[in-house]
XYZ file of C-alpha atoms in Angstrom:
452
model
C -14.965 -0.748 4.157
C -14.809 -3.966 2.146
C -12.613 -6.724 3.526
C -10.681 -9.566 1.992
C -12.390 -12.953 1.975
C -11.279 -16.577 1.811
C -12.682 -19.485 -0.214
C -11.302 -22.936 0.634
C -14.002 -25.022 -1.050
C -11.682 -26.074 -3.893
C -9.084 -27.196 -1.355
C -11.391 -29.017 1.033
C -12.560 -31.349 -1.742
C -9.086 -32.909 -1.741
C -9.329 -33.691 1.965
C -11.389 -36.106 3.999
C -14.619 -34.663 5.296
C -13.985 -32.645 8.432
C -10.193 -32.551 7.950
C -9.961 -28.774 8.243
C -12.317 -28.653 11.206
C -10.132 -31.294 12.857
C -7.360 -28.681 13.140
C -9.539 -26.301 15.137
C -8.139 -27.317 18.530
C -4.511 -27.116 17.345
C -5.111 -23.751 15.674
C -6.851 -22.345 18.747
C -4.004 -23.599 20.931
C -1.446 -21.990 18.607
C -3.374 -18.723 18.555
C -3.561 -18.708 22.371
C 0.172 -19.400 22.625
C 0.819 -16.337 20.468
C -1.489 -14.217 22.579
C -0.072 -15.460 25.874
C 3.529 -15.262 24.664
C 4.183 -18.903 25.522
C 5.154 -20.093 22.020
C 8.707 -20.654 20.742
C 10.256 -17.348 19.702
C 8.012 -15.400 22.064
C 10.556 -12.584 22.236
C 9.630 -11.707 18.629
C 5.903 -11.098 18.976
C 5.981 -7.314 18.699
C 4.124 -7.473 15.379
C 1.096 -9.221 16.905
C -0.720 -6.078 18.058
C 1.426 -3.586 16.193
C -1.286 -2.177 13.883
C -3.623 -1.210 16.739
C -0.745 0.271 18.767
C 0.560 2.696 16.134
C -0.349 6.254 17.106
C -1.212 9.197 14.825
C 1.761 11.075 16.291
C 4.148 8.287 15.266
C 2.714 8.172 11.755
C 3.080 11.941 11.532
C 6.757 11.713 12.492
C 7.315 9.234 9.678
C 5.307 11.373 7.259
C 7.267 14.508 8.188
C 10.543 12.717 7.450
C 9.142 11.404 4.176
C 8.008 14.905 3.218
C 11.522 16.243 3.847
C 13.023 13.575 1.596
C 10.348 14.116 -1.062
C 11.010 17.871 -1.074
C 14.768 17.479 -1.438
C 15.175 14.376 -3.624
C 14.175 13.340 -7.115
C 15.341 9.798 -6.313
C 15.382 7.837 -3.054
C 17.377 4.630 -2.709
C 16.159 2.138 -0.111
C 19.153 0.077 1.027
C 18.132 -3.180 2.685
C 17.817 -6.916 2.175
C 15.181 -9.537 3.026
C 12.514 -8.124 5.294
C 14.303 -4.788 5.241
C 13.103 -4.119 1.712
C 10.641 -6.755 0.481
C 7.619 -5.420 2.384
C 8.140 -1.848 1.239
C 8.733 -2.908 -2.344
C 5.678 -5.178 -2.277
C 3.402 -2.334 -1.206
C 4.934 0.326 -3.444
C 4.706 -1.853 -6.545
C 1.183 -3.037 -5.702
C -0.068 0.534 -5.375
C 2.100 2.327 -7.904
C 2.119 2.938 -11.627
C 3.663 -0.059 -13.381
C 5.740 2.368 -15.427
C 6.325 4.879 -12.668
C 10.088 4.655 -13.035
C 9.685 5.944 -16.606
C 7.055 8.574 -15.839
C 8.844 11.552 -14.320
C 5.754 13.576 -13.374
C 7.524 15.627 -10.731
C 4.973 14.644 -8.088
C 6.816 11.737 -6.530
C 10.473 10.767 -6.318
C 11.687 7.627 -8.014
C 12.086 4.869 -5.414
C 14.947 2.440 -6.079
C 16.019 -0.614 -4.095
C 19.597 -1.702 -3.493
C 21.637 -3.496 -0.862
C 19.845 -6.753 -1.673
C 22.577 -8.315 -3.808
C 26.330 -8.177 -4.415
C 26.101 -7.707 -8.171
C 28.972 -5.512 -9.335
C 27.216 -4.644 -12.586
C 24.011 -3.764 -10.717
C 25.804 -1.463 -8.286
C 27.914 0.107 -11.011
C 24.829 0.794 -13.108
C 23.052 2.197 -10.059
C 25.832 4.623 -9.252
C 25.964 5.690 -12.918
C 22.215 6.310 -12.887
C 22.501 8.445 -9.739
C 25.173 10.745 -11.175
C 23.784 14.246 -11.323
C 20.590 13.280 -9.489
C 19.401 14.765 -6.220
C 19.182 11.469 -4.422
C 18.715 10.461 -0.811
C 19.173 7.166 1.000
C 17.125 5.204 3.524
C 19.578 2.745 5.068
C 17.680 -0.125 6.717
C 19.837 -2.441 8.802
C 19.585 -3.446 12.440
C 23.255 -4.326 12.754
C 24.771 -2.200 10.019
C 27.092 -5.078 9.130
C 24.917 -7.184 6.794
C 27.320 -7.538 3.882
C 25.017 -6.707 0.965
C 23.478 -3.631 2.589
C 26.631 -2.335 4.278
C 28.625 -2.567 1.047
C 25.913 -0.706 -0.865
C 25.451 1.971 1.781
C 29.178 2.691 1.844
C 29.051 3.354 -1.913
C 25.872 5.443 -1.734
C 27.004 7.498 1.261
C 30.219 8.507 -0.469
C 28.460 9.343 -3.735
C 25.753 11.351 -1.982
C 28.351 13.355 -0.055
C 30.461 13.887 -3.168
C 27.479 15.136 -5.170
C 25.603 17.119 -2.526
C 28.218 17.939 0.099
C 28.315 16.471 3.587
C 25.909 18.985 5.121
C 23.248 18.477 2.443
C 23.787 14.702 2.418
C 23.202 14.593 6.165
C 19.664 15.901 5.574
C 18.747 13.254 2.998
C 20.249 10.128 4.572
C 18.004 8.364 7.066
C 18.901 5.323 9.165
C 16.329 2.744 10.237
C 18.244 0.653 12.732
C 18.662 -0.572 16.303
C 17.835 1.785 19.165
C 21.250 1.752 20.802
C 23.764 -0.656 19.275
C 25.355 -1.712 16.018
C 27.442 -0.129 13.276
C 24.476 1.580 11.586
C 23.413 3.200 14.873
C 26.972 4.345 15.562
C 27.321 5.839 12.082
C 23.962 7.590 12.316
C 24.868 9.110 15.677
C 28.272 10.243 14.426
C 26.913 11.797 11.231
C 23.738 13.217 12.739
C 21.259 11.350 10.511
C 17.554 11.254 11.234
C 16.849 7.795 12.633
C 13.959 5.438 13.257
C 14.118 2.342 15.428
C 13.544 -1.246 14.367
C 11.830 -2.717 17.452
C 13.821 -5.478 19.117
C 10.745 -7.709 19.274
C 9.856 -7.500 15.563
C 11.763 -9.743 13.160
C 12.662 -8.475 9.712
C 10.059 -10.430 7.769
C 7.302 -9.085 10.068
C 8.555 -5.483 9.962
C 6.667 -3.883 7.063
C 4.353 -1.993 9.465
C 7.335 -0.489 11.321
C 9.436 2.374 9.897
C 11.234 -0.316 7.861
C 8.270 -0.342 5.492
C 6.260 2.725 6.422
C 8.973 5.296 5.654
C 9.722 4.141 2.072
C 5.983 3.725 1.413
C 5.314 7.278 2.611
C 8.197 8.540 0.481
C 6.532 6.964 -2.538
C 3.436 9.063 -1.870
C 1.063 6.473 -0.402
C -1.250 6.802 2.600
C 0.422 4.953 5.460
C -2.435 5.799 7.829
C -4.836 3.838 5.621
C -2.326 0.985 5.317
C -2.127 0.714 9.103
C -5.909 1.093 9.436
C -6.421 -1.856 7.088
C -3.997 -3.951 9.119
C -5.748 -2.920 12.357
C -9.104 -3.986 10.906
C -7.651 -7.387 10.032
C -6.140 -7.618 13.521
C -9.706 -7.392 14.871
C -11.020 -9.888 12.295
C -8.375 -12.417 13.377
C -8.507 -11.742 17.120
C -8.354 -14.604 19.577
C -12.034 -14.217 20.493
C -13.179 -14.615 16.869
C -14.586 -18.148 16.411
C -12.519 -20.541 14.314
C -15.050 -20.704 11.485
C -15.170 -16.917 11.163
C -11.431 -16.244 11.496
C -9.815 -16.160 8.027
C -6.245 -16.530 9.313
C -7.197 -19.509 11.470
C -8.902 -21.201 8.535
C -5.981 -20.542 6.179
C -3.517 -21.939 8.735
C -5.698 -25.005 9.232
C -6.268 -25.828 5.566
C -2.608 -25.463 4.589
C -1.514 -27.740 7.459
C -4.202 -30.234 6.479
C -3.034 -30.229 2.868
C 0.561 -30.689 4.020
C 0.008 -33.419 6.594
C -3.054 -35.253 5.288
C -2.762 -34.866 1.516
C 1.012 -34.748 0.977
C 0.992 -31.265 -0.561
C 4.504 -29.992 0.036
C 4.568 -26.939 -2.249
C 2.329 -23.883 -2.056
C 2.253 -21.714 -5.169
C 1.172 -18.132 -4.542
C -0.634 -17.037 -7.710
C -1.753 -13.602 -8.804
C -3.410 -12.287 -11.944
C -2.148 -8.736 -11.411
C 1.460 -7.955 -12.415
C 1.543 -5.373 -9.647
C 1.513 -8.190 -7.074
C 4.774 -9.831 -8.166
C 6.745 -8.446 -5.243
C 3.918 -9.129 -2.827
C 4.497 -12.786 -3.647
C 8.219 -12.293 -3.047
C 7.461 -10.823 0.386
C 5.103 -13.728 1.138
C 7.773 -16.260 0.112
C 10.243 -14.876 2.621
C 7.592 -14.668 5.344
C 6.617 -18.323 5.046
C 9.945 -19.744 3.871
C 11.991 -18.337 6.759
C 9.236 -18.979 9.285
C 8.408 -22.605 8.487
C 11.414 -24.069 6.682
C 13.347 -25.651 9.540
C 13.719 -28.863 11.540
C 13.270 -30.832 8.302
C 9.737 -29.482 7.956
C 7.815 -26.868 6.071
C 5.781 -26.229 2.932
C 7.968 -24.863 0.138
C 6.676 -21.405 -0.878
C 6.755 -20.734 -4.623
C 5.003 -18.148 -6.762
C 3.705 -17.550 -10.275
C 2.392 -14.495 -12.090
C -0.595 -15.498 -14.211
C -1.435 -15.451 -16.985
C 2.245 -14.818 -17.831
C 3.598 -17.964 -16.186
C 0.849 -20.159 -17.593
C 2.973 -20.033 -20.741
C 6.017 -21.364 -18.892
C 4.917 -23.177 -15.719
C 1.342 -24.024 -16.672
C 2.215 -27.433 -18.102
C 3.996 -28.552 -14.921
C 1.211 -27.252 -12.692
C -1.436 -29.001 -14.790
C 0.242 -32.393 -15.159
C 3.412 -32.525 -13.067
C 3.960 -34.210 -9.717
C 0.862 -33.805 -7.529
C 2.610 -32.363 -4.491
C 1.360 -28.816 -5.030
C -1.547 -26.573 -4.212
C -2.306 -22.992 -5.175
C -3.281 -19.933 -3.183
C -4.717 -17.357 -5.560
C -4.936 -13.653 -4.757
C -7.858 -12.383 -6.814
C -8.405 -8.625 -7.107
C -12.097 -7.932 -7.531
C -11.942 -4.478 -9.117
C -9.040 -2.822 -10.983
C -8.300 0.842 -10.415
C -8.767 1.662 -14.110
C -11.318 0.923 -16.852
C -10.101 -0.234 -20.290
C -12.344 -1.678 -23.024
C -11.252 -4.139 -25.692
C -11.516 -2.457 -29.119
C -13.167 -3.750 -32.285
C -11.122 -4.234 -35.455
C -12.660 -4.143 -38.917
C -10.460 -6.884 -40.388
C -10.573 -9.087 -37.260
C -7.495 -11.028 -38.394
C -6.850 -12.221 -34.839
C -10.453 -13.385 -34.465
C -10.939 -11.444 -31.235
C -13.904 -9.252 -32.167
C -16.055 -11.431 -29.921
C -14.333 -9.588 -27.062
C -15.038 -6.096 -28.435
C -16.597 -3.827 -25.846
C -15.634 -6.046 -22.921
C -13.371 -4.823 -20.155
C -9.851 -6.220 -20.258
C -10.380 -7.291 -16.652
C -13.369 -9.408 -17.701
C -11.069 -11.348 -20.003
C -8.564 -11.677 -17.147
C -11.273 -12.892 -14.749
C -12.397 -15.574 -17.189
C -8.757 -16.642 -17.593
C -8.573 -16.874 -13.797
C -11.763 -18.897 -13.502
C -10.871 -21.169 -16.412
C -7.414 -21.816 -14.968
C -8.818 -22.554 -11.540
C -11.235 -25.108 -12.957
C -8.504 -26.716 -15.085
C -6.019 -26.952 -12.225
C -8.577 -28.351 -9.788
C -9.558 -30.918 -12.431
C -5.840 -31.683 -12.763
C -5.529 -32.471 -9.062
C -4.341 -29.123 -7.687
C -6.170 -27.902 -4.555
C -7.008 -24.214 -4.755
C -7.391 -21.574 -2.036
C -8.783 -18.249 -3.225
C -8.259 -14.948 -1.421
C -10.480 -12.179 -2.779
C -9.209 -8.619 -2.393
C -11.733 -5.828 -3.125
C -9.131 -3.597 -4.819
C -5.492 -2.621 -4.702
C -5.492 0.281 -2.279
C -3.710 1.000 0.977
C -6.505 -0.290 3.202
C -6.833 -3.632 1.420
C -3.072 -4.170 1.202
C -2.831 -3.470 4.937
C -5.448 -6.155 5.543
C -3.584 -8.632 3.359
C -0.272 -8.004 5.133
C -1.646 -8.671 8.609
C -3.714 -11.626 7.422
C -0.608 -13.402 6.151
C 1.468 -12.438 9.197
C -0.949 -13.771 11.811
C -1.729 -16.861 9.713
C 2.012 -17.516 9.485
C 2.446 -17.313 13.241
C -0.457 -19.711 13.762
C 0.597 -22.102 11.010
C 4.207 -22.335 12.179
C 3.120 -23.163 15.700
C 0.724 -25.840 14.429
C 3.600 -27.255 12.371
C 5.704 -27.474 15.532
C 8.549 -25.096 14.648
C 9.710 -21.733 15.946
C 8.265 -19.377 13.302
C 10.385 -16.436 14.414
C 13.997 -17.567 14.083
C 16.136 -18.359 11.043
C 19.244 -20.230 12.203
C 19.886 -21.720 8.774
C 20.506 -18.297 7.247
C 23.838 -18.009 9.048
C 25.475 -21.013 7.364
C 26.265 -19.312 4.053
C 27.485 -16.182 5.841
C 29.999 -18.150 7.879
C 31.402 -19.772 4.730
C 31.479 -16.478 2.816
C 33.337 -14.653 5.578
C 35.799 -17.523 5.886
C 36.482 -17.443 2.149
C 36.961 -13.667 2.248
C 39.424 -13.958 5.164
C 37.344 -11.745 7.458
C 39.186 -11.032 10.734
C 38.014 -13.405 13.456
C 37.350 -16.219 10.981
C 40.933 -17.504 10.698
C 40.167 -21.042 11.863
C 37.120 -21.269 9.624
C 39.154 -19.904 6.706
C 41.785 -22.594 7.103
C 39.199 -25.351 7.476
C 37.188 -24.385 4.409
C 40.268 -23.862 2.240
C 41.630 -27.260 3.276
C 38.281 -28.793 2.359
C 38.217 -27.109 -1.053
C 41.778 -28.232 -1.734
C 40.812 -31.853 -1.040
C 37.742 -31.595 -3.250
C 39.642 -30.006 -6.141
């Protein structure tokens, strides 16, 4: 099996000689703290050896549930927000047909995502779309009270029961939630839904290799055993006994901390040249943004889809403030083969490309952009992925997860909490007069009155 590889040569040239190597001791210490469970947030390390601990029997249970949903649904709505949907969507879109939602081939259900916003138009249009469809729901929420997801699930549950009847709806609604507590667990127990557990020691943004991600991915028709196998292979490649210079996650963690601390690079732009990887970048942004952005520290995670965004963000990247670096995910081999045609009139002047693969043009755009950006003062990390399949995506997921744990510890923050996320919720509940928030409601309304 081919594995992903890392090239930091175009990043190291922006650093003093030996700057990356200088982080070896800190990276090794951070890696050991993860392994020993002595780091901040050590009660959320369940993802660390998750790939190698997943059993065939557990995967079969997930697959059996997915097969039931696939046999009884033409559409499956995944209700979740943040880590409860981004990982699944990242994998499904990376592996799927770009126009799958338009191609009703009867082989796979349409997978939709909701519960990640409070857009009235979005939810209204979703419920209109689902009218007359044999749809099921995967409700992913540890507490069952996250506003966006709970609101959406209430709408979907009622519509599913109205359209299919309560008995039939009970067979096509699945809850992925806490083992024993919370509103979602209580509802699932009361209604008799099939359930899967979100492990207590796995945070949402690290949960794609739990049922949170595996069930929707299996429902979409992809091989979750190969996904987990790829992650398990990367777990070995990044193990604590792998020397620093041979450990891709250790090197990535070291170079990004060196760029941040030694070269003043405060923004990391995740770049891809495959439209299918758009949501992988969104998953990566949450993983690193929530893990490192605290205590007044942290690299800001941004993303661009090239070559598309070269026509909107390319100017800023080339000549804007030099506080950025790029991490490029480069896919070595597409899953299809398409040649550029010849044209007799050649009005666009592109006959020099006739007979070449479209991917060859894309690769030269990638190389040319890399050279231009490096010349423009943008350090460049390149991650080569053999192809977009389950095994390689599994590798990429674990690579970024373990590198994130290492990098956050080197940075000196707790990579596994997100205390800042609660601030907006407190204000929102106060403004909506949620019971229990009376004092907060009065305080925020008094403040708004003074500011008016």
